[in-house]
Amino acid sequence: MVALKLGRRAALIAAYALLTSFAAAQDVRVNHQVREHQVREGLGANLPLAFVQNAGQWGSDVRFLARRDGMAVQLENDGIRLKLQQRYGLSRLRGVVLALTFENARSEVQLEGLERLPVAYNFIQSNDPACWRAHVPGYGKVAYRGVYDGVDAV
């Protein structure tokens, strides 16, 4: 994991750059994988990026999570964690994690989903129905309210 300590302005710029580049990422394949790309497009690869709210399906540090094509963005109370992974062969996986924290941020930061998407997510992760999460909302954007006095990050 790479941890960076950034000032207030640099942290906001870096977070914005990461999230906008993540949202704009396109799945580019070489010629022998064109068919896979066509299938993926048909299965929703061009849908908007969805930040799924944590309703107890993940650890308590994750407030929202967005995934796409080997990338994941975890929005946490104190910052953003970007995970990039690439599969080599059937069982090998390589990746990197970049953690951005809002240095000297307020401890009372509130995360709020914006632009609710017309979809819901269901998580069935065990045989125990008490652990299931249904109709979990997804959002097009997430706002960090009150990162610094008078400063929100979207």
Coordinates of C-alpha atoms in Angstrom, one line a residue:
M1 CA 0.0 0.0 0.0
V2 CA 1.2 3.5 -0.8
A3 CA 0.3 6.2 1.8
L4 CA 0.6 9.8 0.9
K5 CA 0.3 12.8 3.3
L6 CA -1.1 15.7 1.3
G7 CA -2.1 19.2 2.2
R8 CA -5.7 20.2 2.1
R9 CA -5.8 21.5 -1.5
A10 CA -3.5 18.7 -2.8
A11 CA -5.7 16.0 -1.2
L12 CA -8.9 17.4 -2.7
I13 CA -7.2 17.7 -6.2
A14 CA -5.8 14.2 -6.0
A15 CA -9.1 12.7 -4.9
Y16 CA -11.0 14.5 -7.6
A17 CA -8.4 13.4 -10.3
L18 CA -8.5 9.8 -9.1
L19 CA -12.3 9.6 -9.0
T20 CA -12.8 11.3 -12.4
S21 CA -10.1 9.1 -14.0
F22 CA -11.7 6.0 -12.4
A23 CA -15.1 7.0 -13.7
A24 CA -13.8 7.6 -17.2
A25 CA -11.7 4.4 -17.4
Q26 CA -12.5 2.4 -20.5
D27 CA -11.9 -1.3 -20.9
V28 CA -9.4 -1.6 -23.8
R29 CA -8.5 -5.0 -25.1
V30 CA -6.0 -6.3 -27.7
N31 CA -7.3 -8.0 -30.8
H32 CA -7.6 -11.5 -29.4
Q33 CA -9.9 -10.2 -26.7
V34 CA -12.3 -8.1 -28.8
R35 CA -15.1 -10.7 -28.3
E36 CA -14.7 -10.5 -24.5
H37 CA -15.0 -6.7 -24.7
Q38 CA -18.1 -6.9 -26.8
V39 CA -19.7 -9.4 -24.3
R40 CA -18.8 -7.1 -21.4
E41 CA -20.3 -4.1 -23.1
G42 CA -23.5 -6.1 -23.5
L43 CA -23.5 -7.0 -19.8
G44 CA -23.4 -3.4 -18.6
A45 CA -19.8 -2.2 -18.8
N46 CA -21.1 1.1 -20.1
L47 CA -23.4 1.7 -17.1
P48 CA -22.5 4.6 -14.9
L49 CA -20.1 4.0 -12.1
A50 CA -22.1 3.2 -8.9
F51 CA -21.0 4.0 -5.4
V52 CA -22.8 1.3 -3.3
Q53 CA -23.7 2.3 0.2
N54 CA -22.4 0.0 3.0
A55 CA -25.4 -1.5 4.8
G56 CA -23.3 -4.0 6.7
Q57 CA -22.2 -6.1 3.8
W58 CA -18.5 -4.9 4.2
G59 CA -16.3 -3.9 7.1
S60 CA -17.3 -0.8 9.1
D61 CA -14.4 1.3 7.7
V62 CA -16.0 1.2 4.2
R63 CA -18.8 3.7 3.7
F64 CA -19.3 3.4 0.0
L65 CA -17.7 1.1 -2.6
A66 CA -17.5 1.3 -6.4
R67 CA -16.0 -1.4 -8.6
R68 CA -15.2 -1.8 -12.3
D69 CA -12.9 -3.9 -14.3
G70 CA -10.2 -4.7 -11.8
M71 CA -10.6 -1.4 -9.9
A72 CA -12.2 -0.6 -6.6
V73 CA -12.7 2.7 -4.9
Q74 CA -13.4 2.5 -1.1
L75 CA -14.7 5.7 0.4
E76 CA -13.9 5.7 4.1
N77 CA -14.5 8.4 6.8
D78 CA -10.9 9.6 6.7
G79 CA -10.1 9.3 3.0
I80 CA -10.2 7.2 -0.2
R81 CA -8.6 3.9 -1.0
L82 CA -8.1 3.0 -4.6
K83 CA -7.3 -0.7 -5.4
L84 CA -6.1 -1.6 -8.9
Q85 CA -5.8 -5.3 -9.8
Q86 CA -4.9 -7.2 -12.9
R87 CA -5.3 -11.0 -13.4
Y88 CA -2.4 -12.9 -15.0
G89 CA -3.5 -16.4 -16.1
L90 CA -6.2 -18.2 -14.1
S91 CA -4.9 -17.8 -10.6
R92 CA -2.3 -15.0 -10.4
L93 CA -3.4 -11.6 -9.4
R94 CA -1.2 -8.5 -9.1
G95 CA -2.2 -5.1 -7.8
V96 CA -1.6 -1.9 -6.0
V97 CA -3.4 0.0 -3.3
L98 CA -3.3 3.8 -3.1
A99 CA -4.6 5.4 0.1
L100 CA -5.4 9.1 0.2
T101 CA -6.2 10.7 3.6
F102 CA -7.5 14.1 4.2
E103 CA -4.7 15.5 6.4
N104 CA -5.9 17.5 9.4
A105 CA -9.5 16.9 8.4
R106 CA -12.4 17.3 10.8
S107 CA -13.3 14.0 12.6
E108 CA -17.0 14.6 12.1
V109 CA -17.0 14.1 8.3
Q110 CA -20.3 12.9 6.9
L111 CA -20.5 10.9 3.7
E112 CA -23.7 11.4 1.6
G113 CA -24.8 9.6 -1.5
L114 CA -25.8 11.9 -4.3
E115 CA -27.6 11.2 -7.6
R116 CA -29.3 7.9 -6.6
L117 CA -29.2 5.4 -9.4
P118 CA -32.3 3.5 -10.5
V119 CA -30.9 0.2 -9.3
A120 CA -30.6 -1.7 -6.0
Y121 CA -28.0 -4.3 -4.9
N122 CA -28.6 -7.5 -3.0
F123 CA -25.9 -9.2 -1.0
I124 CA -26.3 -12.9 0.1
Q125 CA -23.0 -13.8 1.7
S126 CA -23.9 -16.7 3.9
N127 CA -26.7 -19.2 4.7
D128 CA -27.9 -17.0 7.5
P129 CA -30.7 -14.6 6.2
A130 CA -29.8 -12.2 9.1
C131 CA -26.6 -11.5 7.2
W132 CA -28.3 -10.8 3.9
R133 CA -28.6 -7.2 2.7
A134 CA -31.3 -6.3 0.2
H135 CA -32.2 -3.2 -1.8
V136 CA -29.0 -1.5 -1.0
P137 CA -28.9 1.8 -3.0
G138 CA -26.2 2.9 -5.4
Y139 CA -25.3 6.5 -6.2
G140 CA -23.6 8.4 -9.0
K141 CA -21.6 10.6 -6.7
V142 CA -20.7 10.8 -3.0
A143 CA -20.1 14.0 -1.0
Y144 CA -17.8 14.3 1.9
R145 CA -19.5 16.9 4.0
G146 CA -17.4 19.1 6.3
V147 CA -13.9 17.7 5.4
Y148 CA -12.6 21.0 6.5
D149 CA -14.4 24.0 8.0
G150 CA -16.7 25.2 5.1
V151 CA -15.2 22.7 2.7
D152 CA -17.1 19.7 1.2
A153 CA -15.6 17.2 -1.4
V154 CA -17.7 15.6 -4.1

